[in-house]
């Protein structure tokens, strides 16, 4: 697939996808979301890749779904076209970790995309929000569900009902963002984090991602049970023995992703 709206590169074992519609502040349209899904799946299947990063520009991660593409939609266009479901949620099927490296605006569908990544590293100029209410619509890609889980019902209601934007420090305090870094260090720091993850045993990385995500889908007892099954499964890997032996022998582990 030839990409028109994203840039794709690899940095050692990290796959980096840059949203690239600068004139529209990376507004997310169908074509971009198709390309993003395609690139994510390609990295997921690439045995040389251990972690992925999605980023945008310094001004905007993504300023939302493309309003120009939606303005004339009617109900049947949205329903028959399976709008959003058909290509916005590919990312949820990716098994390797995906980090959102966010500078500037992450609004509407852009904010929802960051929340579908595994975690968010924000530049100090990042701004998050769900301003759809100003367009007389609502978050349509999970924002009303993921935001309360990430930052509490009260803050989610505040953001969704007033359309106010939340800066990087507030987002970190609220728990949406895992770290805030200076804008000029965003990619350096994110790549360092991604490289650390990519140096771990990939099957165990995927088990941990799977187990943490299960916590959003299940009650505590079932979630802990699921974790326990994966914990036991990790003892079936070569890398578990290697990791533990390396610790005891005071040497770096040599993981083989098996
Ligand atoms: N869609 C289309 N074009 C956009 C969008 C967008 N979301 N955001 C910005 N642009 C375009 C502008 O139209 C402008 O284009 P042009 O130069 O041709 O006039 C260009 O990007 C630059 O934008 P501004 O001139 O507005 O830049 P400012 O720096 O003045 O303002 C803002 C930046 C504050 C980010 C402002 O652009 C803005 O408010 N954008 C819209 C934000 C918004 O409402 N986002 C929510 C969109 S709706 C949504 O995401 C629904 C999600 C539903 C689920 C997803 C399913 C698809």
mmCIF file of C-alpha atoms and ligand atoms in Angstrom:
data_model
loop_
_atom_site.group_PDB
_atom_site.id
_atom_site.type_symbol
_atom_site.label_atom_id
_atom_site.label_comp_id
_atom_site.label_asym_id
_atom_site.label_seq_id
_atom_site.Cartn_x
_atom_site.Cartn_y
_atom_site.Cartn_z
ATOM 1 C CA UNK A 1 0.000 0.000 0.000
ATOM 2 C CA UNK A 2 1.316 3.436 -0.852
ATOM 3 C CA UNK A 3 0.863 5.881 1.989
ATOM 4 C CA UNK A 4 -0.356 9.435 1.285
ATOM 5 C CA UNK A 5 -1.236 10.503 4.832
ATOM 6 C CA UNK A 6 1.312 8.868 7.085
ATOM 7 C CA UNK A 7 5.075 8.424 7.182
ATOM 8 C CA UNK A 8 6.504 5.110 8.264
ATOM 9 C CA UNK A 9 10.023 4.355 9.427
ATOM 10 C CA UNK A 10 11.865 1.958 11.686
ATOM 11 C CA UNK A 11 14.386 2.897 14.367
ATOM 12 C CA UNK A 12 16.167 -0.270 15.406
ATOM 13 C CA UNK A 13 13.366 -2.482 16.732
ATOM 14 C CA UNK A 14 10.786 0.309 16.914
ATOM 15 C CA UNK A 15 8.227 1.040 14.192
ATOM 16 C CA UNK A 16 7.354 4.731 13.980
ATOM 17 C CA UNK A 17 4.212 6.008 12.265
ATOM 18 C CA UNK A 18 3.861 9.768 11.805
ATOM 19 C CA UNK A 19 0.438 11.159 10.978
ATOM 20 C CA UNK A 20 1.071 13.514 8.100
ATOM 21 C CA UNK A 21 -1.738 15.775 6.942
ATOM 22 C CA UNK A 22 -0.144 19.000 8.161
ATOM 23 C CA UNK A 23 -2.502 21.363 6.309
ATOM 24 C CA UNK A 24 -5.480 19.916 8.201
ATOM 25 C CA UNK A 25 -3.643 19.479 11.518
ATOM 26 C CA UNK A 26 -3.667 15.710 10.882
ATOM 27 C CA UNK A 27 -7.462 15.539 10.795
ATOM 28 C CA UNK A 28 -8.311 11.863 10.557
ATOM 29 C CA UNK A 29 -10.147 10.722 7.448
ATOM 30 C CA UNK A 30 -10.946 7.270 6.118
ATOM 31 C CA UNK A 31 -7.898 7.090 3.918
ATOM 32 C CA UNK A 32 -5.570 7.986 6.785
ATOM 33 C CA UNK A 33 -7.213 5.447 9.090
ATOM 34 C CA UNK A 34 -6.918 2.718 6.412
ATOM 35 C CA UNK A 35 -3.228 3.529 6.026
ATOM 36 C CA UNK A 36 -2.675 3.614 9.787
ATOM 37 C CA UNK A 37 -4.280 0.194 10.201
ATOM 38 C CA UNK A 38 -2.232 -1.224 7.347
ATOM 39 C CA UNK A 39 1.036 0.107 8.792
ATOM 40 C CA UNK A 40 0.228 -1.096 12.301
ATOM 41 C CA UNK A 41 -0.567 -4.618 11.090
ATOM 42 C CA UNK A 42 2.624 -4.685 8.998
ATOM 43 C CA UNK A 43 4.732 -3.794 12.054
ATOM 44 C CA UNK A 44 2.789 -6.258 14.186
ATOM 45 C CA UNK A 45 3.757 -9.043 11.797
ATOM 46 C CA UNK A 46 7.374 -7.926 11.396
ATOM 47 C CA UNK A 47 9.533 -10.112 13.624
ATOM 48 C CA UNK A 48 12.197 -7.391 13.802
ATOM 49 C CA UNK A 49 9.808 -4.945 15.487
ATOM 50 C CA UNK A 50 9.141 -5.047 19.228
ATOM 51 C CA UNK A 51 7.222 -1.828 19.841
ATOM 52 C CA UNK A 52 5.456 0.900 17.845
ATOM 53 C CA UNK A 53 5.051 4.637 18.195
ATOM 54 C CA UNK A 54 2.345 6.825 16.675
ATOM 55 C CA UNK A 55 3.099 10.525 16.562
ATOM 56 C CA UNK A 56 2.040 13.679 14.732
ATOM 57 C CA UNK A 57 3.573 17.115 14.276
ATOM 58 C CA UNK A 58 4.722 19.624 16.884
ATOM 59 C CA UNK A 59 1.444 21.520 16.435
ATOM 60 C CA UNK A 60 -0.972 18.615 16.303
ATOM 61 C CA UNK A 61 -1.039 14.932 17.029
ATOM 62 C CA UNK A 62 -4.466 15.057 15.386
ATOM 63 C CA UNK A 63 -7.158 17.753 15.610
ATOM 64 C CA UNK A 64 -9.937 15.192 15.383
ATOM 65 C CA UNK A 65 -11.945 13.400 12.773
ATOM 66 C CA UNK A 66 -11.995 15.259 9.464
ATOM 67 C CA UNK A 67 -14.946 17.626 9.821
ATOM 68 C CA UNK A 68 -14.951 18.416 6.101
ATOM 69 C CA UNK A 69 -15.429 14.710 5.353
ATOM 70 C CA UNK A 70 -18.292 14.413 7.855
ATOM 71 C CA UNK A 71 -20.203 17.628 7.334
ATOM 72 C CA UNK A 72 -22.712 16.262 4.815
ATOM 73 C CA UNK A 73 -23.082 12.787 6.307
ATOM 74 C CA UNK A 74 -26.572 11.683 7.093
ATOM 75 C CA UNK A 75 -27.587 8.860 9.358
ATOM 76 C CA UNK A 76 -27.688 6.258 6.584
ATOM 77 C CA UNK A 77 -24.213 7.241 5.312
ATOM 78 C CA UNK A 78 -22.819 6.739 8.810
ATOM 79 C CA UNK A 79 -24.777 3.573 9.533
ATOM 80 C CA UNK A 80 -24.446 1.824 6.169
ATOM 81 C CA UNK A 81 -20.805 2.864 5.877
ATOM 82 C CA UNK A 82 -20.153 1.467 9.355
ATOM 83 C CA UNK A 83 -18.443 4.764 10.099
ATOM 84 C CA UNK A 84 -15.669 4.527 12.652
ATOM 85 C CA UNK A 85 -16.040 0.802 13.334
ATOM 86 C CA UNK A 86 -14.846 -0.169 9.877
ATOM 87 C CA UNK A 87 -11.328 1.203 10.199
ATOM 88 C CA UNK A 88 -10.820 3.184 13.426
ATOM 89 C CA UNK A 89 -10.433 0.230 15.715
ATOM 90 C CA UNK A 90 -7.791 -1.766 13.852
ATOM 91 C CA UNK A 91 -5.349 -0.592 16.501
ATOM 92 C CA UNK A 92 -7.203 -2.599 19.142
ATOM 93 C CA UNK A 93 -6.168 -5.803 17.339
ATOM 94 C CA UNK A 94 -2.450 -5.010 17.450
ATOM 95 C CA UNK A 95 -0.633 -7.342 19.852
ATOM 96 C CA UNK A 96 2.632 -5.470 20.306
ATOM 97 C CA UNK A 97 2.677 -2.287 22.417
ATOM 98 C CA UNK A 98 1.792 1.003 20.724
ATOM 99 C CA UNK A 99 2.866 4.272 22.356
ATOM 100 C CA UNK A 100 1.263 7.614 21.458
ATOM 101 C CA UNK A 101 3.871 10.401 21.389
ATOM 102 C CA UNK A 102 1.694 13.487 21.560
ATOM 103 C CA UNK A 103 2.632 17.092 20.864
ATOM 104 C CA UNK A 104 0.110 19.867 20.303
ATOM 105 C CA UNK A 105 -3.567 19.137 19.801
ATOM 106 C CA UNK A 106 -5.052 15.700 20.446
ATOM 107 C CA UNK A 107 -8.725 16.514 20.049
ATOM 108 C CA UNK A 108 -11.889 14.576 19.365
ATOM 109 C CA UNK A 109 -10.984 11.463 17.377
ATOM 110 C CA UNK A 110 -7.318 12.398 17.905
ATOM 111 C CA UNK A 111 -7.728 12.151 21.676
ATOM 112 C CA UNK A 112 -9.663 8.919 21.224
ATOM 113 C CA UNK A 113 -6.849 7.514 19.090
ATOM 114 C CA UNK A 114 -4.307 8.293 21.830
ATOM 115 C CA UNK A 115 -6.517 6.430 24.303
ATOM 116 C CA UNK A 116 -6.567 3.363 22.057
ATOM 117 C CA UNK A 117 -2.777 3.300 22.201
ATOM 118 C CA UNK A 118 -1.261 1.438 25.161
ATOM 119 C CA UNK A 119 0.074 4.540 26.828
ATOM 120 C CA UNK A 120 0.704 8.187 26.123
ATOM 121 C CA UNK A 121 3.883 10.218 26.406
ATOM 122 C CA UNK A 122 3.091 13.912 26.060
ATOM 123 C CA UNK A 123 5.187 16.906 25.111
ATOM 124 C CA UNK A 124 4.747 19.859 27.420
ATOM 125 C CA UNK A 125 2.693 21.663 24.744
ATOM 126 C CA UNK A 126 0.144 18.839 24.375
ATOM 127 C CA UNK A 127 -3.557 19.605 24.705
ATOM 128 C CA UNK A 128 -6.220 16.949 25.028
ATOM 129 C CA UNK A 129 -9.943 17.390 24.606
ATOM 130 C CA UNK A 130 -13.253 16.077 23.337
ATOM 131 C CA UNK A 131 -14.763 19.231 21.806
ATOM 132 C CA UNK A 132 -17.354 17.412 19.664
ATOM 133 C CA UNK A 133 -20.167 19.041 21.613
ATOM 134 C CA UNK A 134 -19.320 22.326 19.884
ATOM 135 C CA UNK A 135 -20.128 20.572 16.588
ATOM 136 C CA UNK A 136 -23.346 19.217 18.056
ATOM 137 C CA UNK A 137 -22.110 15.658 17.978
ATOM 138 C CA UNK A 138 -20.388 13.450 20.502
ATOM 139 C CA UNK A 139 -17.195 11.463 20.820
ATOM 140 C CA UNK A 140 -17.802 8.518 18.492
ATOM 141 C CA UNK A 141 -14.726 6.400 18.893
ATOM 142 C CA UNK A 142 -14.828 5.420 22.532
ATOM 143 C CA UNK A 143 -14.163 8.798 24.158
ATOM 144 C CA UNK A 144 -17.182 8.714 26.436
ATOM 145 C CA UNK A 145 -16.093 5.273 27.643
ATOM 146 C CA UNK A 146 -12.299 5.430 27.802
ATOM 147 C CA UNK A 147 -11.968 8.969 29.162
ATOM 148 C CA UNK A 148 -13.931 8.314 32.396
ATOM 149 C CA UNK A 149 -11.926 5.141 32.943
ATOM 150 C CA UNK A 150 -8.684 7.093 32.433
ATOM 151 C CA UNK A 151 -9.365 10.341 34.288
ATOM 152 C CA UNK A 152 -12.574 9.867 36.348
ATOM 153 C CA UNK A 153 -16.204 10.541 35.545
ATOM 154 C CA UNK A 154 -16.066 14.075 36.866
ATOM 155 C CA UNK A 155 -13.188 15.243 34.685
ATOM 156 C CA UNK A 156 -14.503 13.346 31.659
ATOM 157 C CA UNK A 157 -17.906 14.999 32.015
ATOM 158 C CA UNK A 158 -16.220 18.387 32.393
ATOM 159 C CA UNK A 159 -14.183 17.915 29.206
ATOM 160 C CA UNK A 160 -16.949 16.369 27.093
ATOM 161 C CA UNK A 161 -19.663 18.819 28.174
ATOM 162 C CA UNK A 162 -17.686 22.068 28.073
ATOM 163 C CA UNK A 163 -15.219 21.261 25.263
ATOM 164 C CA UNK A 164 -12.403 22.716 27.326
ATOM 165 C CA UNK A 165 -8.896 21.485 26.586
ATOM 166 C CA UNK A 166 -6.657 19.856 29.181
ATOM 167 C CA UNK A 167 -2.952 20.643 29.085
ATOM 168 C CA UNK A 168 -0.169 18.086 29.445
ATOM 169 C CA UNK A 169 0.420 18.604 33.148
ATOM 170 C CA UNK A 170 -3.255 18.280 34.008
ATOM 171 C CA UNK A 171 -3.431 15.187 31.802
ATOM 172 C CA UNK A 172 -0.528 13.647 33.696
ATOM 173 C CA UNK A 173 -2.031 14.500 37.088
ATOM 174 C CA UNK A 174 -5.327 12.995 35.961
ATOM 175 C CA UNK A 175 -3.646 9.787 34.817
ATOM 176 C CA UNK A 176 -4.268 10.061 31.074
ATOM 177 C CA UNK A 177 -0.598 10.498 30.306
ATOM 178 C CA UNK A 178 2.269 8.420 31.673
ATOM 179 C CA UNK A 179 5.005 11.057 31.312
ATOM 180 C CA UNK A 180 5.411 14.675 30.211
ATOM 181 C CA UNK A 181 8.641 15.645 28.484
ATOM 182 C CA UNK A 182 9.952 18.851 26.861
ATOM 183 C CA UNK A 183 8.694 19.236 23.295
ATOM 184 C CA UNK A 184 12.178 19.074 21.787
ATOM 185 C CA UNK A 185 12.837 15.778 23.588
ATOM 186 C CA UNK A 186 9.531 14.067 22.744
ATOM 187 C CA UNK A 187 10.785 11.653 20.110
ATOM 188 C CA UNK A 188 14.131 11.021 21.795
ATOM 189 C CA UNK A 189 12.457 10.118 25.086
ATOM 190 C CA UNK A 190 9.670 8.115 23.470
ATOM 191 C CA UNK A 191 12.112 6.146 21.344
ATOM 192 C CA UNK A 192 14.183 5.390 24.442
ATOM 193 C CA UNK A 193 11.058 4.018 26.157
ATOM 194 C CA UNK A 194 10.041 2.063 23.064
ATOM 195 C CA UNK A 195 13.559 0.659 22.650
ATOM 196 C CA UNK A 196 13.533 -0.509 26.269
ATOM 197 C CA UNK A 197 10.262 -2.342 25.673
ATOM 198 C CA UNK A 198 11.556 -3.784 22.398
ATOM 199 C CA UNK A 199 14.578 -5.214 24.235
ATOM 200 C CA UNK A 200 12.325 -7.390 26.420
ATOM 201 C CA UNK A 201 11.024 -10.841 25.531
ATOM 202 C CA UNK A 202 8.342 -10.174 22.926
ATOM 203 C CA UNK A 203 5.950 -12.998 23.862
ATOM 204 C CA UNK A 204 6.042 -11.853 27.488
ATOM 205 C CA UNK A 205 5.562 -8.218 26.426
ATOM 206 C CA UNK A 206 2.455 -9.287 24.525
ATOM 207 C CA UNK A 207 1.183 -11.310 27.491
ATOM 208 C CA UNK A 208 1.550 -8.273 29.771
ATOM 209 C CA UNK A 209 -0.275 -6.008 27.291
ATOM 210 C CA UNK A 210 -3.028 -8.609 27.022
ATOM 211 C CA UNK A 211 -3.313 -8.964 30.814
ATOM 212 C CA UNK A 212 -3.391 -5.208 31.540
ATOM 213 C CA UNK A 213 -6.011 -4.665 28.843
ATOM 214 C CA UNK A 214 -8.099 -7.457 30.361
ATOM 215 C CA UNK A 215 -8.433 -5.343 33.512
ATOM 216 C CA UNK A 216 -10.735 -3.018 31.547
ATOM 217 C CA UNK A 217 -12.930 -5.833 30.332
ATOM 218 C CA UNK A 218 -13.438 -7.977 33.413
ATOM 219 C CA UNK A 219 -14.083 -8.015 37.134
ATOM 220 C CA UNK A 220 -11.158 -8.348 39.535
ATOM 221 C CA UNK A 221 -11.425 -12.084 40.194
ATOM 222 C CA UNK A 222 -11.714 -12.963 36.527
ATOM 223 C CA UNK A 223 -8.927 -10.527 35.639
ATOM 224 C CA UNK A 224 -6.559 -11.969 38.233
ATOM 225 C CA UNK A 225 -7.430 -15.463 37.020
ATOM 226 C CA UNK A 226 -6.570 -14.403 33.459
ATOM 227 C CA UNK A 227 -3.290 -12.914 34.666
ATOM 228 C CA UNK A 228 -2.471 -16.126 36.539
ATOM 229 C CA UNK A 229 -2.976 -18.220 33.383
ATOM 230 C CA UNK A 230 -0.604 -15.966 31.446
ATOM 231 C CA UNK A 231 1.874 -15.936 34.336
ATOM 232 C CA UNK A 232 1.923 -19.738 34.248
ATOM 233 C CA UNK A 233 2.242 -19.632 30.456
ATOM 234 C CA UNK A 234 5.371 -17.478 30.748
ATOM 235 C CA UNK A 235 7.089 -20.499 32.341
ATOM 236 C CA UNK A 236 6.667 -22.223 28.990
ATOM 237 C CA UNK A 237 8.997 -19.745 27.305
ATOM 238 C CA UNK A 238 12.720 -20.060 26.750
ATOM 239 C CA UNK A 239 13.056 -16.399 27.703
ATOM 240 C CA UNK A 240 11.726 -16.877 31.257
ATOM 241 C CA UNK A 241 14.516 -19.354 32.030
ATOM 242 C CA UNK A 242 17.068 -17.148 30.309
ATOM 243 C CA UNK A 243 15.872 -14.007 32.153
ATOM 244 C CA UNK A 244 15.977 -15.644 35.571
ATOM 245 C CA UNK A 245 19.288 -17.425 34.959
ATOM 246 C CA UNK A 246 20.861 -14.219 33.668
ATOM 247 C CA UNK A 247 19.817 -12.427 36.850
ATOM 248 C CA UNK A 248 21.326 -15.148 39.040
ATOM 249 C CA UNK A 249 24.495 -15.243 36.955
ATOM 250 C CA UNK A 250 24.744 -11.429 37.068
ATOM 251 C CA UNK A 251 24.845 -11.001 33.276
ATOM 252 C CA UNK A 252 22.538 -9.371 30.689
ATOM 253 C CA UNK A 253 19.749 -11.606 29.420
ATOM 254 C CA UNK A 254 19.796 -12.738 25.823
ATOM 255 C CA UNK A 255 16.139 -13.022 24.870
ATOM 256 C CA UNK A 256 15.171 -14.962 21.776
ATOM 257 C CA UNK A 257 11.478 -14.125 21.666
ATOM 258 C CA UNK A 258 10.445 -17.693 22.213
HETATM 259 N N1 LIG B 1 -11.203 18.472 10.514
HETATM 260 C C1 LIG B 1 -10.905 19.078 9.347
HETATM 261 N N2 LIG B 1 -10.060 20.121 9.236
HETATM 262 C C2 LIG B 1 -9.495 20.578 10.371
HETATM 263 C C3 LIG B 1 -9.763 20.014 11.627
HETATM 264 C C4 LIG B 1 -10.652 18.905 11.668
HETATM 265 N N3 LIG B 1 -10.946 18.266 12.810
HETATM 266 N N4 LIG B 1 -9.067 20.704 12.555
HETATM 267 C C5 LIG B 1 -8.378 21.649 11.909
HETATM 268 N N5 LIG B 1 -8.629 21.587 10.581
HETATM 269 C C6 LIG B 1 -8.104 22.435 9.512
HETATM 270 C C7 LIG B 1 -8.741 23.810 9.532
HETATM 271 O O1 LIG B 1 -9.971 23.799 8.849
HETATM 272 C C8 LIG B 1 -7.684 24.644 8.827
HETATM 273 O O2 LIG B 1 -7.788 24.431 7.446
HETATM 274 P P1 LIG B 1 -7.627 25.685 6.414
HETATM 275 O O3 LIG B 1 -6.234 26.209 6.637
HETATM 276 O O4 LIG B 1 -7.822 25.077 5.075
HETATM 277 O O5 LIG B 1 -8.651 26.687 6.819
HETATM 278 C C9 LIG B 1 -6.385 23.994 9.279
HETATM 279 O O6 LIG B 1 -6.725 22.675 9.746
HETATM 280 C C10 LIG B 1 -5.712 24.736 10.424
HETATM 281 O O7 LIG B 1 -6.691 24.876 11.453
HETATM 282 P P2 LIG B 1 -6.994 26.284 12.175
HETATM 283 O O8 LIG B 1 -6.798 27.417 11.224
HETATM 284 O O9 LIG B 1 -8.334 26.153 12.824
HETATM 285 O O10 LIG B 1 -5.823 26.290 13.249
HETATM 286 P P3 LIG B 1 -5.808 27.031 14.666
HETATM 287 O O11 LIG B 1 -4.403 26.941 15.142
HETATM 288 O O12 LIG B 1 -6.420 28.384 14.562
HETATM 289 O O13 LIG B 1 -6.782 26.160 15.608
HETATM 290 C C11 LIG B 1 -7.653 24.089 16.521
HETATM 291 C C12 LIG B 1 -6.418 24.833 15.944
HETATM 292 C C13 LIG B 1 -8.018 24.712 17.864
HETATM 293 C C14 LIG B 1 -7.226 22.637 16.716
HETATM 294 C C15 LIG B 1 -8.817 24.213 15.542
HETATM 295 O O14 LIG B 1 -8.375 23.830 14.245
HETATM 296 C C16 LIG B 1 -9.994 23.338 15.884
HETATM 297 O O15 LIG B 1 -10.753 23.662 16.785
HETATM 298 N N6 LIG B 1 -10.164 22.214 15.149
HETATM 299 C C17 LIG B 1 -11.312 21.344 15.298
HETATM 300 C C18 LIG B 1 -11.215 20.523 16.570
HETATM 301 C C19 LIG B 1 -12.417 19.634 16.704
HETATM 302 O O16 LIG B 1 -13.538 20.059 16.782
HETATM 303 N N7 LIG B 1 -12.162 18.316 16.730
HETATM 304 C C20 LIG B 1 -13.201 17.339 16.859
HETATM 305 C C21 LIG B 1 -13.633 16.896 15.492
HETATM 306 S S1 LIG B 1 -15.063 15.860 15.529
HETATM 307 C C22 LIG B 1 -14.462 14.364 15.993
HETATM 308 O O17 LIG B 1 -13.289 14.140 16.148
HETATM 309 C C23 LIG B 1 -15.493 13.324 16.140
HETATM 310 C C24 LIG B 1 -14.896 12.024 16.566
HETATM 311 C C25 LIG B 1 -15.914 11.018 16.343
HETATM 312 C C26 LIG B 1 -15.317 9.649 16.249
HETATM 313 C C27 LIG B 1 -14.359 9.558 15.161
HETATM 314 C C28 LIG B 1 -15.011 8.966 14.013
HETATM 315 C C29 LIG B 1 -14.447 9.364 12.763
#
